[in-house]
Amino acid sequence: MITLKSPLQIAAMRRAGALLYEVLQTVKDAVKPGVSTLALNDLAERLIRNAGAEPSFLGYEGFPASLCTSVDSRVVHGIPSAEEILREGSIISLDCGLVLNGWQADSALTVPVGRVSDEMLRLIRVTEDCFFAGAREAAAGHTIGDIGQAVADTAHAAGFTSVRDLTGHGIGREMHEEPTVYLYGQAGHGLRLRGGMTIAIEPMIAAGDWHVDEEDDGWGVVTHDGSPASHYEHTLAISDGLPELLTLPGYVWKEDA
Ligand code: MG
Ligand code: MG
């Protein structure tokens, strides 16, 4: 079932989104060579709880942490560990969710560890471009296929591929609600979007082939060919025009793109 949110409910989600933005910016600034992924998790969890919110990943279907930390060829759902120490030249996806006053926010970004190759930086930038291309399509009257095609076309134009086995999702009282927000598709096809829908668009872009494998811990997802992957996600509210990015407060769309 798809739940449409009222302006008051979207205002509550905006507060959750703004808090998550602050949390992720602080965790992002803590990324450097020598830091463990568990230290990043603990920082995220402390920031969330200190603000009076709850980490929504912790315990979700048994997930053991508050932050997903996915390094290099790991696409998503990496479990933070004291033994996993960040090394110069890697990239790491930081994916976090929280619930504030009953409303969820979910966002991810990928950051370089120290100095990284130009190709890694391009992968990160293109993944963000994929998000914005998809989000630009997220208007009332458009379709899920409009978003998916925009994401995948942007990846392909850059020589990368869009992972198909994982998706974005509706979000609200629950972290994962309907509809499924595919990262590929055909413009004009699929569910039609309506004002008041709140969704998370989260491109997962591989430098090589998009096929992925699940790791033995039952959570981690890695590219089958071992190529690096990047992830970028925001929670957004759909209206007649361009969407509001609830986890990127103050973002103003440029109308000319
Ligand atoms: Mg997420
Ligand atoms: Mg998500």
Tab-separated table of C-alpha atoms in Angstrom, residues 13 19 29 63 93 112 137 157 169 177 180 191 200 205 216 224 232-233 238 243:
chain	number	residue	atom	x	y	z
A	13	MET	CA	9.926	13.993	7.729
A	19	LEU	CA	19.009	15.553	11.302
A	29	ASP	CA	34.321	14.286	7.891
A	63	PHE	CA	21.106	-5.963	10.963
A	93	SER	CA	29.607	4.246	0.986
A	112	PRO	CA	37.024	9.014	-0.926
A	137	GLU	CA	11.890	12.856	-12.989
A	157	ALA	CA	26.535	7.438	-20.793
A	169	HIS	CA	11.717	2.416	-1.966
A	177	GLU	CA	7.311	1.137	2.051
A	180	THR	CA	9.712	-0.137	-5.273
A	191	LEU	CA	3.585	3.110	-11.324
A	200	ALA	CA	14.158	7.129	-1.444
A	205	ILE	CA	26.564	2.323	-9.777
A	216	ASP	CA	28.453	-15.073	3.477
A	224	HIS	CA	30.541	-10.069	-9.082
A	232	TYR	CA	24.122	7.829	-3.304
A	233	GLU	CA	20.680	8.249	-1.762
A	238	ILE	CA	6.989	14.352	-4.544
A	243	PRO	CA	10.834	17.171	-5.563
